[in-house]
Tab-separated table of C-alpha atoms in Angstrom:
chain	number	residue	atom	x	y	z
G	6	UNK	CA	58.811	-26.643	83.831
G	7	UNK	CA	60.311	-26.517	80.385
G	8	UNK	CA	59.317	-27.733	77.171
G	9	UNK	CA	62.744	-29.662	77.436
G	10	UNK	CA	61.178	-32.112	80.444
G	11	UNK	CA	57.881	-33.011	78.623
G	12	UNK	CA	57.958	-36.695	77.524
G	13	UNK	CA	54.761	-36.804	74.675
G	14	UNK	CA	53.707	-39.936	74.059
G	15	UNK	CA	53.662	-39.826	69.826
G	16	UNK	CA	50.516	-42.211	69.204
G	17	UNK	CA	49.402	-39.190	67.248
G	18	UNK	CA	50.861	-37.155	63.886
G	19	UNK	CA	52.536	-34.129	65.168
G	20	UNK	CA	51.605	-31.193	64.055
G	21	UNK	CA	54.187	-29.756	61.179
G	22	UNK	CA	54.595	-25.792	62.070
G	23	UNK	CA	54.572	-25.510	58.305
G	24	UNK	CA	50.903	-26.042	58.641
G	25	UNK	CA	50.031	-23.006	60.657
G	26	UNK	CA	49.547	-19.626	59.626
G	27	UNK	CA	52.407	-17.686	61.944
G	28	UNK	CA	51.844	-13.467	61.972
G	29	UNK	CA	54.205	-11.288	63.774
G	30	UNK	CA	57.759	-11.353	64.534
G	31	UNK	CA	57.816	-14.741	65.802
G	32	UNK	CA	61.260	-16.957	66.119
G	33	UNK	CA	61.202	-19.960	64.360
G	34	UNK	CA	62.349	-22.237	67.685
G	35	UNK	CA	58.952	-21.028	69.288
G	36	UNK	CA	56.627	-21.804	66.180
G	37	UNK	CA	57.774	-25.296	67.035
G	38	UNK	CA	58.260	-25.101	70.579
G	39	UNK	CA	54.341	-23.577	70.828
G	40	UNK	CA	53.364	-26.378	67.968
G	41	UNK	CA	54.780	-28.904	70.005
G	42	UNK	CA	53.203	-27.506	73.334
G	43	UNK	CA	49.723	-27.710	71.815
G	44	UNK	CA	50.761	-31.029	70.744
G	45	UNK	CA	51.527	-32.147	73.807
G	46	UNK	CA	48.819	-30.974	75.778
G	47	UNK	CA	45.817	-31.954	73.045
G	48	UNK	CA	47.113	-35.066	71.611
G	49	UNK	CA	49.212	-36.700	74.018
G	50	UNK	CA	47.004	-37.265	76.913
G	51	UNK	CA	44.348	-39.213	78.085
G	52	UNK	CA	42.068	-37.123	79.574
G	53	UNK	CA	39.258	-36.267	76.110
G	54	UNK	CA	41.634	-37.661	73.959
G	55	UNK	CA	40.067	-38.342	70.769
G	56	UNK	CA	38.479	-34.297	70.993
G	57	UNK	CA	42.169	-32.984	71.659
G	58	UNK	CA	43.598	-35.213	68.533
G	59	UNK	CA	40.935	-33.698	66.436
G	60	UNK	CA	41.984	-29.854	67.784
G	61	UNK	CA	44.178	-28.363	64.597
G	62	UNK	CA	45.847	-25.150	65.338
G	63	UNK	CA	45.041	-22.940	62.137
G	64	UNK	CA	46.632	-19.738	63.158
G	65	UNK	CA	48.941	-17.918	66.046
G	66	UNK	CA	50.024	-14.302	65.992
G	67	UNK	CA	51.361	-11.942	68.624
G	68	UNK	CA	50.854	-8.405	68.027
G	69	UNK	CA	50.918	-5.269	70.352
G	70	UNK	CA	47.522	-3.574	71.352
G	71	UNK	CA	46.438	-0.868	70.368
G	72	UNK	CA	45.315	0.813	73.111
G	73	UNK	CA	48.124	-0.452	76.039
G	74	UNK	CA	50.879	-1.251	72.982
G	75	UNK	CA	51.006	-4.373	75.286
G	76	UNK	CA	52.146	-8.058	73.712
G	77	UNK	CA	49.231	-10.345	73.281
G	78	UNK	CA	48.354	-13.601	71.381
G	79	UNK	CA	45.703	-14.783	69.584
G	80	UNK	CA	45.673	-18.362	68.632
G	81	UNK	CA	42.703	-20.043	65.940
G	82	UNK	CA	41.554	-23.696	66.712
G	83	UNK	CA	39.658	-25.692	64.209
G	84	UNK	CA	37.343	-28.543	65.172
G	85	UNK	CA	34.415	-30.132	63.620
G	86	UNK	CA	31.694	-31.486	66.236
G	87	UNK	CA	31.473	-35.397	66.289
G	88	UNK	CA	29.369	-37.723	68.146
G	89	UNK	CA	31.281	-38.641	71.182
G	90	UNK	CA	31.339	-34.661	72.194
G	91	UNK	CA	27.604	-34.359	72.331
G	92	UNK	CA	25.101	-34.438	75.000
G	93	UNK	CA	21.219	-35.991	74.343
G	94	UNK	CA	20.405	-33.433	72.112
G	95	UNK	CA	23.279	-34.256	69.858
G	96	UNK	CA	24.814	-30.724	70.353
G	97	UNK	CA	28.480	-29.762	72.318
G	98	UNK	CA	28.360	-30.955	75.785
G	99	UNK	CA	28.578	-28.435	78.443
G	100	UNK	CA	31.703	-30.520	79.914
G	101	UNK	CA	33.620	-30.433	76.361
G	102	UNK	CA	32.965	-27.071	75.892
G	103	UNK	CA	34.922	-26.500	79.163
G	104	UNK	CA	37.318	-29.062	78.112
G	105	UNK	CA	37.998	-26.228	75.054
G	106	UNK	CA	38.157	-23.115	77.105
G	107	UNK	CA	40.582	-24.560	79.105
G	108	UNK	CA	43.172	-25.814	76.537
G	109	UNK	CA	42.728	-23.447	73.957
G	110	UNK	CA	43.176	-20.774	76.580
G	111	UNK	CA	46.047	-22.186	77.673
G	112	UNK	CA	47.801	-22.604	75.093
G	113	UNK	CA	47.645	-19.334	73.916
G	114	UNK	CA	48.531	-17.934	77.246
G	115	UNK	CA	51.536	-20.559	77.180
G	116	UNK	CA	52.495	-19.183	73.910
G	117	UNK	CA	52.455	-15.403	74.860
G	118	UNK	CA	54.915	-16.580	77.139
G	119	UNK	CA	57.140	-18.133	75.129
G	120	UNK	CA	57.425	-15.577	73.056
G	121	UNK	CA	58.598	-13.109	75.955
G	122	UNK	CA	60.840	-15.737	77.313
G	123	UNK	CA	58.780	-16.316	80.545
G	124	UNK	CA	57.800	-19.456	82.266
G	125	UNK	CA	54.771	-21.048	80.491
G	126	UNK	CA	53.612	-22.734	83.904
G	127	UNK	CA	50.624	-21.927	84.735
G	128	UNK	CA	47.251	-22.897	87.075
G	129	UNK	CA	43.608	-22.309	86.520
G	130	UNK	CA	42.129	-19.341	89.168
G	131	UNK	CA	38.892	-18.873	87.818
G	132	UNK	CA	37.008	-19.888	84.132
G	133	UNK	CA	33.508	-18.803	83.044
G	134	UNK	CA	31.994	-20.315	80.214
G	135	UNK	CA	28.643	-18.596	78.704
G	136	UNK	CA	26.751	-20.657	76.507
G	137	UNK	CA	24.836	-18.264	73.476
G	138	UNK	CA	23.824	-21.192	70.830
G	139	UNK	CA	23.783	-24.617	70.585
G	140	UNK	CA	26.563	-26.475	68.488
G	141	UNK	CA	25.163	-29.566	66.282
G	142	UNK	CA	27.084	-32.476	65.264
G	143	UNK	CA	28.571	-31.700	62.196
G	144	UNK	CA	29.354	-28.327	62.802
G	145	UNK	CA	32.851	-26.517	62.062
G	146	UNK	CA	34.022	-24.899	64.980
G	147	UNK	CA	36.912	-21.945	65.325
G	148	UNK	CA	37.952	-21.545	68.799
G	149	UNK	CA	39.180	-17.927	69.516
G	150	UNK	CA	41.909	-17.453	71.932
G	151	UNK	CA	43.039	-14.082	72.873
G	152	UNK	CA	45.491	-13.261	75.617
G	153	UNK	CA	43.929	-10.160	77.697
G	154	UNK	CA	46.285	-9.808	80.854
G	155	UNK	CA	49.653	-10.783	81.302
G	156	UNK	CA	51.116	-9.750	84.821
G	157	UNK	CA	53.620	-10.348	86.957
G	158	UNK	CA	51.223	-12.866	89.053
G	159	UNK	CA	48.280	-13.561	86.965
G	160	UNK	CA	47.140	-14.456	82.878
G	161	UNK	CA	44.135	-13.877	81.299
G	162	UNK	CA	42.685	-14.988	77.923
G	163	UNK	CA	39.237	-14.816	76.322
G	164	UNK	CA	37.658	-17.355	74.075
G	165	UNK	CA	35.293	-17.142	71.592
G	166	UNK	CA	33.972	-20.675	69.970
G	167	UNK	CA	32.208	-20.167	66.383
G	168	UNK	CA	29.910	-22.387	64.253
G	169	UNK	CA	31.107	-21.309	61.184
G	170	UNK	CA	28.832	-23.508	59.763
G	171	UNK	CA	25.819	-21.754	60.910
G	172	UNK	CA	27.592	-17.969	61.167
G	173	UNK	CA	26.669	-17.633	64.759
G	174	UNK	CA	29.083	-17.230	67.920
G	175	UNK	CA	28.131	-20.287	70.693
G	176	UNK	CA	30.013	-19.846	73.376
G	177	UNK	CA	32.658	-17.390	75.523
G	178	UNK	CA	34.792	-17.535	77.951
G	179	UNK	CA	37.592	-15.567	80.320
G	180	UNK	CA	40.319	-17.881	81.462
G	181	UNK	CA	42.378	-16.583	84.684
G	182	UNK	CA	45.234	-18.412	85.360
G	183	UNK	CA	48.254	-18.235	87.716
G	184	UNK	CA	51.765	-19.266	88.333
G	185	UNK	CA	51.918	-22.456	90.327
G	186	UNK	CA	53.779	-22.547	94.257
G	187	UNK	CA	54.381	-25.946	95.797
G	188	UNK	CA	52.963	-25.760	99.405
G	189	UNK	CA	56.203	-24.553	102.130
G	190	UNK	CA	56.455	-28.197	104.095
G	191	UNK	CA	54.713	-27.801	107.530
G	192	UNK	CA	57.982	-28.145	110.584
G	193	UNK	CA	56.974	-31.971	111.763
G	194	UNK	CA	56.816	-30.544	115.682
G	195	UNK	CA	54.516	-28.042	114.511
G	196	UNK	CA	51.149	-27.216	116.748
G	197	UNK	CA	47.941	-26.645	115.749
């Protein structure tokens, strides 16, 4: 699916590309396309809402690594915790925190994507979350997304999510992701 068929709903202020800190050789019809893609997919749905209209992408860069000379992203979140993202101890809910691997992750693997001129389509294999420290309300997060794997089949990304409040890392995650295939129609004389 292309950014072309999306249909945002725009009960929220778009983000202005002007407002993110781009690095690398980067066109400028994917700084919007990706700004608008994180739009989209924080801001213009139901599903938690009011926590994905509070994300604000601070940074994207795509650089080659080091050690491979392979493509990979790395995209920088802001959010600051409120109430309605807490559990009983009035820290990050175990759910939200999900909630934030998942976009944030795939966003940034959407974006690597972009950038090669690839489909940005993808489906969640397998996420693991672990939890290191407790975020209160209050706290100013920086969600860490960096792209690890980007094959043929399957897309990885880590995720790092820091109280930079209280200088301490709280959670990480690996995101594995694939492209999507629509089930082959079973024959309708078909036997089990």
């Amino acid at each position: 699916m292309s950014l072309d068929t999306y249909a945002p709903s725009l009960d929220y202020t778009p983000t202005k590309p002007s407002s993110v800190l781009f690095q690398g050789d980067i066109p400028a019809a994917v700084q919007r396309q990706i700004v608008e893609f994180s739009d989209f997919h924080l801001k213009g749905v139901d599903f938690a809402r009011t926590t994905g209209q509070r994300l604000a992408l601070k940074e994207a860069s795509v650089s080659r690594r080091p050690e491979d000379a392979k493509l990979q992203s790395r995209l920088v979140y802001e959010l600051t915790v409120a109430q309605d993202m807490t559990n009983r101890q009035h820290t990050l809910h175990g759910g939200c925190t999900a909630f934030l691997v998942d976009v944030c992750s795939s966003v940034g693997l959407a974006f690597l994507a972009m950038v090669q001129g690839k489909p940005s389509d993808f489906v969640s294999q397998t996420m693991i979350t672990t939890y290191h420290a407790p975020a209160p309300v209050g706290a100013k997060l920086n969600i860490v997304s960096t792209t690890t794997s980007f094959g043929a089949r399957t897309v990885a990304s880590r995720i790092e999510v820091w109280d930079v409040t209280h200088h301490r890392l709280c959670v990480s995650g690996v995101h594995n992701k694939m492209a999507p295939k629509m089930p082959t129609p079973t024959p309708q004389n078909a036997k089990l």
